[in-house]
Short mmCIF file of C-alpha atoms in Angstrom, two decimals:
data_model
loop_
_atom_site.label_atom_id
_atom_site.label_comp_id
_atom_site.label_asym_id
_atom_site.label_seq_id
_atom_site.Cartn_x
_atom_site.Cartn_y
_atom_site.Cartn_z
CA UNK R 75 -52.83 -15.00 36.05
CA UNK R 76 -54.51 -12.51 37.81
CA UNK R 77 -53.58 -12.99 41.34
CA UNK R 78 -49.96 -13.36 39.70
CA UNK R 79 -47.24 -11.20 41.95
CA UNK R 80 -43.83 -10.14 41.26
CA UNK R 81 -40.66 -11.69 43.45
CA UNK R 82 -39.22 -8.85 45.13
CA UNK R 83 -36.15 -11.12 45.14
CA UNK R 84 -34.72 -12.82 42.22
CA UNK R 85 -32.19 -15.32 43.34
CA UNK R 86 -31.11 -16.17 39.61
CA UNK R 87 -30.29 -12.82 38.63
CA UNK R 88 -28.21 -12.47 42.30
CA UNK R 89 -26.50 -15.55 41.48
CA UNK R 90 -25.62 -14.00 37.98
CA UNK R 91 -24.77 -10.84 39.32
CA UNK R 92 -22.17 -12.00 41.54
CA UNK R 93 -20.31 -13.98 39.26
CA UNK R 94 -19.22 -10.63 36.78
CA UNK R 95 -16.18 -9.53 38.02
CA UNK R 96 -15.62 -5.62 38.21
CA UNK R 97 -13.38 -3.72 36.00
CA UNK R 98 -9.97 -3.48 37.27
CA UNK R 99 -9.15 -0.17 34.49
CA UNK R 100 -6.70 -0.61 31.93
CA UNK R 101 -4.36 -3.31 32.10
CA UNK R 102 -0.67 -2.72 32.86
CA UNK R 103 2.16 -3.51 30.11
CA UNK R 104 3.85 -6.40 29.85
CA UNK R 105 7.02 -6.14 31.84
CA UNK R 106 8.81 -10.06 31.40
CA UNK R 107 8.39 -12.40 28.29
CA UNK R 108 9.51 -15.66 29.69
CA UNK R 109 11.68 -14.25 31.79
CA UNK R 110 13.44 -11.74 29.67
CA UNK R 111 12.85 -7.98 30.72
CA UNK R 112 11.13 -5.47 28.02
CA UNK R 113 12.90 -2.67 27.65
CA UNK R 114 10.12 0.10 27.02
CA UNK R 115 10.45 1.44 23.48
CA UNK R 116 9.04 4.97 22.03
CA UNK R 117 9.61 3.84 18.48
CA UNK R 118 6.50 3.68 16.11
CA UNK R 119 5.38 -0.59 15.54
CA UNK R 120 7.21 -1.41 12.27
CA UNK R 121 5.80 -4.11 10.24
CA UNK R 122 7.84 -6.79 8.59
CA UNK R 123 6.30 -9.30 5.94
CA UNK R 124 4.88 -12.39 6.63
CA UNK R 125 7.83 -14.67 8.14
CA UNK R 126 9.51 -15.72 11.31
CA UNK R 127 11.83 -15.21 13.55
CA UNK R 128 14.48 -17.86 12.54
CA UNK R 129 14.41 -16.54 8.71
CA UNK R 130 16.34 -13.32 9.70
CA UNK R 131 18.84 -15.34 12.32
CA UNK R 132 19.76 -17.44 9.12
CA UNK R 133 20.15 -14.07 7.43
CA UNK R 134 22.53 -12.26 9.83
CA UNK R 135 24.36 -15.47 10.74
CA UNK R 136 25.06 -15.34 6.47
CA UNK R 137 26.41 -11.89 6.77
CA UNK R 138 28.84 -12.84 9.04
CA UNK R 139 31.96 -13.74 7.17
CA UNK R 140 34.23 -15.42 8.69
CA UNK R 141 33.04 -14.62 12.24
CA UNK R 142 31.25 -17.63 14.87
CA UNK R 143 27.43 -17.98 14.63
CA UNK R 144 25.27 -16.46 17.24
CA UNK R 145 22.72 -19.17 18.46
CA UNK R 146 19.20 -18.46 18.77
CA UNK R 147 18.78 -18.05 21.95
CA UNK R 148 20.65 -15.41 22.20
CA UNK R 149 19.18 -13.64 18.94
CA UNK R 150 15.52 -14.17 20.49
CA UNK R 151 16.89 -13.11 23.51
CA UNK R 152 17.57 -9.26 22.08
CA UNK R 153 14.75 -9.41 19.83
CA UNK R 154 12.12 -10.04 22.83
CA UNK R 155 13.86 -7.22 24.54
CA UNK R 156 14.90 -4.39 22.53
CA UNK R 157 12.89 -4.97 19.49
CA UNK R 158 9.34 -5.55 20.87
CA UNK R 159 8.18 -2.77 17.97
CA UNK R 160 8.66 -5.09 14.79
CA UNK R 161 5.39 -6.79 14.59
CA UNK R 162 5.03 -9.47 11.48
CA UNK R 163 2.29 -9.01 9.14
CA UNK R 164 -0.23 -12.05 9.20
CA UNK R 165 -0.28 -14.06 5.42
CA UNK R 166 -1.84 -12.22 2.77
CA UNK R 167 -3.75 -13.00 0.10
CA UNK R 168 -1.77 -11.47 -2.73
CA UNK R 169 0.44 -12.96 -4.97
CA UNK R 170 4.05 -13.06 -4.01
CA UNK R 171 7.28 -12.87 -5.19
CA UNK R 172 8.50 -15.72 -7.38
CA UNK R 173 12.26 -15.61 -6.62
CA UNK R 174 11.20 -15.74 -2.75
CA UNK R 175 8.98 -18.80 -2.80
CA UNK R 176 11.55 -20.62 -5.13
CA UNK R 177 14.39 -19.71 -2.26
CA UNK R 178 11.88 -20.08 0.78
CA UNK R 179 11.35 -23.96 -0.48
CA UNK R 180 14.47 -24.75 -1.74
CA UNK R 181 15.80 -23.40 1.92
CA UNK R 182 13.49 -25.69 4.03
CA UNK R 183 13.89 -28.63 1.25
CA UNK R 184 17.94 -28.79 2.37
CA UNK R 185 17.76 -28.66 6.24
CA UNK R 186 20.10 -31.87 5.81
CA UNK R 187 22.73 -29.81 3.61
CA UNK R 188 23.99 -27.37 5.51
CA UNK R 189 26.39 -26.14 2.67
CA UNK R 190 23.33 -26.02 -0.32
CA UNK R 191 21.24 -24.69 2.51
CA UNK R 192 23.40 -21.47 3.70
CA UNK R 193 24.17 -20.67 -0.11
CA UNK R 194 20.12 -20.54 -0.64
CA UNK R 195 20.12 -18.22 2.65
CA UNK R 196 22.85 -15.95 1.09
CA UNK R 197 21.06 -15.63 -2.52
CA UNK R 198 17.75 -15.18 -1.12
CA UNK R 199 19.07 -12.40 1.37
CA UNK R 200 20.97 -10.64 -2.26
CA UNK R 201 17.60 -10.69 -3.43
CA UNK R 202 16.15 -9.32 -0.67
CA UNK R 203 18.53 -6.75 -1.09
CA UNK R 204 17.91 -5.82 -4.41
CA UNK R 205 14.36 -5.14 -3.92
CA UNK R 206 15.60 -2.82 -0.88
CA UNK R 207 17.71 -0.77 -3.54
CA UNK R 208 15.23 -0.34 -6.21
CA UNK R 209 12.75 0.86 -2.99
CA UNK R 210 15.14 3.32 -1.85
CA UNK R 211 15.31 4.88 -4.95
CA UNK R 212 11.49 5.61 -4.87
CA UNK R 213 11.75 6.95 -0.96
CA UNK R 214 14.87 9.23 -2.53
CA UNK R 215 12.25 10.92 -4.98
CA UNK R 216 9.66 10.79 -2.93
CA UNK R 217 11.30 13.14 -0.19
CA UNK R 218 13.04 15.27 -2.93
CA UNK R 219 9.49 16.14 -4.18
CA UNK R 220 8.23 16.82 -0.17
CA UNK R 221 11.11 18.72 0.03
CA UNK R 222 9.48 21.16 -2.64
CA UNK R 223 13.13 22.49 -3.78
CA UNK R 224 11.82 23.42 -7.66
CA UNK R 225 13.56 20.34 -8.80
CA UNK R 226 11.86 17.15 -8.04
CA UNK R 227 8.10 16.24 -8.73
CA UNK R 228 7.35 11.98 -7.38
CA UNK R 229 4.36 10.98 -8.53
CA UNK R 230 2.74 7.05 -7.72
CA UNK R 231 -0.41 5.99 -9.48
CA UNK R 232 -1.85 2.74 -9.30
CA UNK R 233 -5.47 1.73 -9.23
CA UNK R 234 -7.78 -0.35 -6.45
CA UNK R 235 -9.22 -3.57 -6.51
CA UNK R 236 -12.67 -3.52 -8.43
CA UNK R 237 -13.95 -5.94 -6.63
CA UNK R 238 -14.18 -3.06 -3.74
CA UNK R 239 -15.77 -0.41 -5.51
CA UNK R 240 -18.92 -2.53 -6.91
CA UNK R 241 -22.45 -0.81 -6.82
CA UNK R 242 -25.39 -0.97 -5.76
CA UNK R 243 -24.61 -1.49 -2.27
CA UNK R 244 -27.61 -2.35 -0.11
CA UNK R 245 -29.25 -4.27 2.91
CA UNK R 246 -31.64 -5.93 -0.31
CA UNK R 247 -28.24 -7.15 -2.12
CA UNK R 248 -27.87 -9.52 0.82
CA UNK R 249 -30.79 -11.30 -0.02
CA UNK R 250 -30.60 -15.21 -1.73
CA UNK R 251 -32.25 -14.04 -4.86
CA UNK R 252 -30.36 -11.04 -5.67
CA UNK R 253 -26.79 -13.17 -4.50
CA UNK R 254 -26.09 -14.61 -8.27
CA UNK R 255 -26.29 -11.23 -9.86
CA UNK R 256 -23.40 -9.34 -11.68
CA UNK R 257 -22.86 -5.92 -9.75
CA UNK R 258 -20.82 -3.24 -12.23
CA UNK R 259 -17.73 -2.53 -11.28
CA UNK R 260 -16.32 0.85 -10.91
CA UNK R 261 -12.49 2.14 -11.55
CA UNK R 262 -10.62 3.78 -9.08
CA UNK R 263 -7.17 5.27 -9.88
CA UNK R 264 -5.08 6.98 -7.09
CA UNK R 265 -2.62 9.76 -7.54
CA UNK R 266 -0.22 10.77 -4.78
CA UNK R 267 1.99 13.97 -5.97
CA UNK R 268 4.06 13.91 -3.25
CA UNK R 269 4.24 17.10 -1.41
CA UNK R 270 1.29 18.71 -3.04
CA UNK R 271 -2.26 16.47 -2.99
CA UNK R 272 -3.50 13.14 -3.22
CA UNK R 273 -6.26 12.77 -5.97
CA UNK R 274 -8.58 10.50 -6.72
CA UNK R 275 -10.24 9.85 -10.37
CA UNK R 276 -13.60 7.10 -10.13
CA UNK R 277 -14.89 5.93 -13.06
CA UNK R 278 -17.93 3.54 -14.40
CA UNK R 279 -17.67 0.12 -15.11
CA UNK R 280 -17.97 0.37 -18.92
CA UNK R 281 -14.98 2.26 -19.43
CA UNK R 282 -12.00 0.94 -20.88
CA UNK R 283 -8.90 0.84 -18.46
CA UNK R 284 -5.90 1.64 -20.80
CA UNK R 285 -3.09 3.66 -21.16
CA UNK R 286 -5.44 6.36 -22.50
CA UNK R 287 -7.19 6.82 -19.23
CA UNK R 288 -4.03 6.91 -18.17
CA UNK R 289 -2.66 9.59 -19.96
CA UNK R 290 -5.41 11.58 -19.61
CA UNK R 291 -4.85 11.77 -15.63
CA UNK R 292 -1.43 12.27 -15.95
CA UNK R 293 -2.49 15.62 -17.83
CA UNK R 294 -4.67 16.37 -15.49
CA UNK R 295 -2.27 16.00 -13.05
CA UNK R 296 0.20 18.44 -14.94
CA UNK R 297 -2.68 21.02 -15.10
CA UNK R 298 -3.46 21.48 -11.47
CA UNK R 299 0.29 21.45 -11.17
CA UNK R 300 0.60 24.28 -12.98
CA UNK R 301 -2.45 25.93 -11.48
CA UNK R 302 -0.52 26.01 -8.41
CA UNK R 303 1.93 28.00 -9.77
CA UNK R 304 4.44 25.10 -10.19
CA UNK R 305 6.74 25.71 -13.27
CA UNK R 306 6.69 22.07 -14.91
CA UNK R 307 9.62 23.18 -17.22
CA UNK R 308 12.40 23.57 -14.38
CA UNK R 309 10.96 20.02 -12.71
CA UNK R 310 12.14 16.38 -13.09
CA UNK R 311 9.07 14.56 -12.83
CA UNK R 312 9.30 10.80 -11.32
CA UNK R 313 6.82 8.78 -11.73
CA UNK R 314 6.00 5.36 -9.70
CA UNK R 315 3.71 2.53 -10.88
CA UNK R 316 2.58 -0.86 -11.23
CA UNK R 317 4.39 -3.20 -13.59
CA UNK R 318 1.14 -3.81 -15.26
CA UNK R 319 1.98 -3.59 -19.20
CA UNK R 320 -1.85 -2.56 -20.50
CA UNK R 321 -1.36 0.94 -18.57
CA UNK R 322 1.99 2.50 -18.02
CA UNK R 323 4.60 0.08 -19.27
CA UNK R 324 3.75 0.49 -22.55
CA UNK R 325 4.72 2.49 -25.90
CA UNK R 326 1.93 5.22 -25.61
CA UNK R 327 2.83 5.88 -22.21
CA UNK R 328 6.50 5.99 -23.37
CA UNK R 329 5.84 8.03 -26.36
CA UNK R 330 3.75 11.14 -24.06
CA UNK R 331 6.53 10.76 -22.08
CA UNK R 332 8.88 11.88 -24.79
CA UNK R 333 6.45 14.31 -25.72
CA UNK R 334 6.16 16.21 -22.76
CA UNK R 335 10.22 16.37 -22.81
CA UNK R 336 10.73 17.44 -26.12
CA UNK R 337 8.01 20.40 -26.61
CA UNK R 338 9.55 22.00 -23.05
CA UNK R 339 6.56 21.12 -20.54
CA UNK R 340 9.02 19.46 -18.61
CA UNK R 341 12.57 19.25 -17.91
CA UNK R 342 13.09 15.63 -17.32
CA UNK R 343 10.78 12.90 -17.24
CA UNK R 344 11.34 9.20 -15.63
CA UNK R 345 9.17 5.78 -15.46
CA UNK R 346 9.93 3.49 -12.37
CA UNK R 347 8.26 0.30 -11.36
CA UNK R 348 9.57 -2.22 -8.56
CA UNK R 349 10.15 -6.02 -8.96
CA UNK R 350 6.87 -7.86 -9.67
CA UNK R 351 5.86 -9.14 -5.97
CA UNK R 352 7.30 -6.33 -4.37
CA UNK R 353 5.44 -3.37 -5.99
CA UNK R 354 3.41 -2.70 -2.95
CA UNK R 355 4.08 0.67 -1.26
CA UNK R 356 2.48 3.91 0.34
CA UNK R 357 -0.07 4.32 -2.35
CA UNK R 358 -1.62 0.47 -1.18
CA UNK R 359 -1.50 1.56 2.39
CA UNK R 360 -4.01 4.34 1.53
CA UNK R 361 -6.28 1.56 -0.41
CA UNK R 362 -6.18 -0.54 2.42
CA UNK R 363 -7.95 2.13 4.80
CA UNK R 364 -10.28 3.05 1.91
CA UNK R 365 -11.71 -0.66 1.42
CA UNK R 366 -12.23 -0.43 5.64
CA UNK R 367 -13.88 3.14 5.39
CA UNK R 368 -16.07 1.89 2.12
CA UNK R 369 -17.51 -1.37 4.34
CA UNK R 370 -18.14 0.50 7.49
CA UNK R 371 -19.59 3.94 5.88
CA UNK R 372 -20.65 3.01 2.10
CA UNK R 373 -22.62 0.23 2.82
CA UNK R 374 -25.79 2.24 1.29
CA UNK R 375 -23.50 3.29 -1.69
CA UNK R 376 -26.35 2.87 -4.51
CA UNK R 377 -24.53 4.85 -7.76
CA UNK R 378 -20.78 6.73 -8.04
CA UNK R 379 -22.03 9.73 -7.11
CA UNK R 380 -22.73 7.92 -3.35
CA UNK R 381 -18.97 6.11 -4.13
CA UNK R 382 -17.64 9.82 -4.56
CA UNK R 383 -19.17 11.45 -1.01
CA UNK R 384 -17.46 8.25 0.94
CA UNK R 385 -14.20 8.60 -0.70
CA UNK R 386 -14.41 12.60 0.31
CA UNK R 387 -15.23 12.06 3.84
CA UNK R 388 -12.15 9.45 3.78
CA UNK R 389 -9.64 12.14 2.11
CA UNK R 390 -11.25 14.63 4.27
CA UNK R 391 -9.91 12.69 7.47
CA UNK R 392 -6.72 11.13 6.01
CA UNK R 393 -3.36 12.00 8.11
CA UNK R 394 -1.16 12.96 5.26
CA UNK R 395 0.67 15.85 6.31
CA UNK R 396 3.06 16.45 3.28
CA UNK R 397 -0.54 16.43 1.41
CA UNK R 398 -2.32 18.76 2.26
CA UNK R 399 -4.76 18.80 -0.99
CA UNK R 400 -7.72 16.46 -1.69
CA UNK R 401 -9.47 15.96 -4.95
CA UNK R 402 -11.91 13.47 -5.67
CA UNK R 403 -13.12 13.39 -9.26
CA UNK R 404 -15.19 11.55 -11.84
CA UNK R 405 -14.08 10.26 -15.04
CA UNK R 406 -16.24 10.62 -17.91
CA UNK R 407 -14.15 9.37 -20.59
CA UNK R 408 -10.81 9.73 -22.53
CA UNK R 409 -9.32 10.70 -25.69
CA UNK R 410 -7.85 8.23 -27.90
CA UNK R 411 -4.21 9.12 -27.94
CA UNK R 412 -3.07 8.35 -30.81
CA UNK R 413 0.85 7.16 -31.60
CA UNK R 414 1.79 9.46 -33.80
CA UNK R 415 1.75 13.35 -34.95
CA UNK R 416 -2.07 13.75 -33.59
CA UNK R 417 -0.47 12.40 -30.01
CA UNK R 418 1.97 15.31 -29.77
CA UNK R 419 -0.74 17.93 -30.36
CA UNK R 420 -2.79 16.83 -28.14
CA UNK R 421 -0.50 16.72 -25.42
CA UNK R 422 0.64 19.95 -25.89
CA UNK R 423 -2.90 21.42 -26.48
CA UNK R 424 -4.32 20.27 -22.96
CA UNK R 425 -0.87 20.71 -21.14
CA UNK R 426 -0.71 24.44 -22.62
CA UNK R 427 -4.82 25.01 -22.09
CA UNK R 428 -4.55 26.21 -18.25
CA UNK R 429 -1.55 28.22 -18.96
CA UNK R 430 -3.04 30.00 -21.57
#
């Protein structure tokens, strides 16, 4: 090809070139929704569980004793229009509620009974409401604590999926040979004191997750409360958690618990869990952006130490604004607490350390 010249016209890439449409900027809101008008709204987006539309008309049209039904239409009608900020959360992979799959079925099982059919509709919408009671007693401590009024301490703990947190994490892991192998699996326990920091405790695979660990960052917790000058002894402290029996809901748990009461660390001291299939809340939220941070910015996460610098960058950057600290920290290990006398001395030993 050495007498080979270049085209100083390409008709292929002209033909190409005039097929790409040019960018019109950023498109305009939608105004109409099959013909119904949008009325703009300034509210945040809401999410609502998985579901639909016709569950809640069945709901309200329950509520109303003794009044006529309003038809659909006219339900989707004001829900197009003034409600265009509840957005419903696509299916998720967690288990759910019991009681709501039981009424969910039996509900769509008598579509030919309308009388067995609306009295499903009005138990599952009393259960519904239930779950909504035992949540706002949570939010109720939870802004007490923000609040910061020297009364109220709301604390929620729970702990991440493993199955996020394994190590090593590398471009070589990807590999066919390397796919069958068992990766360790670290711990990661969250702590949200509401109104004063969010902490973070990581620990290695081999370590036992009990009611030991947890005790021993519920101490912890109590230390850097006091550290910040917070007197523990004038402070009800609430705490939130999972209904998971091996860790919190459990007779050592219980048994610190009175301990901390009755030697005068704290005033009060309460244990609160919500319905099995409705326990998620805040504290899951804050999981949810750290398993997107970790697969984005951890993806060369090779020990804990690595795990540790992507969960700081993700506190670092976390709007919280009623928590304003951020520790990250690594768990070593953790006492045996015992059930009886040696239990009550140690609680009181570590509790009293920082004071004294």
């Amino acid at each position: 090809m050495m007498q080979a010249t270049s085209e100083q016209h390409d008709e292929y890439a002209a033909a190409i070139s005039s097929q790409i449409k040019p960018h019109k900027g950023p498109s305009k809101p939608r105004m109409f929704k099959r013909s119904i008008k949008i009325l703009p709204s300034k509210a945040e987006v809401r999410y609502l569980p998985p579901g639909h539309m016709r569950d809640y008309w069945l709901q309200m049209n329950v509520l109303r004793d003794g009044q006529p039904p309003i038809s659909f239409a006219q339900f989707w009608r004001v829900w197009s229009s003034e409600f265009t900020h509840l957005k419903f959360r696509q299916e998720s992979q967690h288990a759910q509620c019991n009681e709501c799959i039981r009424h969910k079925m039996l509900i769509k099982e008598f579509s030919s009974h309308l009388l067995a059919r609306r009295e499903q509709v009005r138990l599952y919408t009393e259960h519904l409401k239930a779950q909504y009671v035992d949540r706002r007693c949570y939010w109720a401590s939870r802004g007490l604590s923000r609040m910061k009024n020297g009364a109220h301490i709301c604390v929620i703990i729970d702990s991440m999926d493993q199955g996020k947190t394994s190590i090593p994490r590398s471009d070589l892991t990807r590999a066919k040979d390397l796919s069958t192998l068992q990766k360790p699996k670290c711990h990661l326990t969250a702590v949200i004191v509401h109104g004063w920091f969010i902490m973070m405790c990581l620990s290695d695979a081999d370590l036992p997750k009990n009611s030991s660990v947890m005790i021993e960052i519920m101490c912890h917790v109590l230390s850097r409360l006091q550290q910040q000058s917070c007197c523990l002894a004038q402070h009800h402290l609430h705490i939130q958690c999972d209904n998971t029996p091996r860790e919190m809901k459990n007779n050592p748990f219980m048994k610190w618990m009175a301990a901390m009461t009755g030697q005068g660390v704290l005033r009060e001291c309460s244990l609160q869990q919500l319905r099995s299939g409705h326990s998620h809340e805040d504290i899951d939220q804050v999981f949810g952006g750290l398993a997107t941070f970790l697969a984005s910015k951890g993806r060369q996460a090779q020990t804990p130490d690595d795990l540790m610098a992507v969960i700081q960058n993700f506190l670092q950057d976390y709007k919280r604004p009623y928590e304003a600290g951020r520790v990250v920290l690594k768990l070593d290990g953790a006492r045996d607490w015992c059930l009886g006398d040696r239990m009550l001395k140690c609680c009181c030993l570590i509790v009293y350390a920082c004071g004294h």
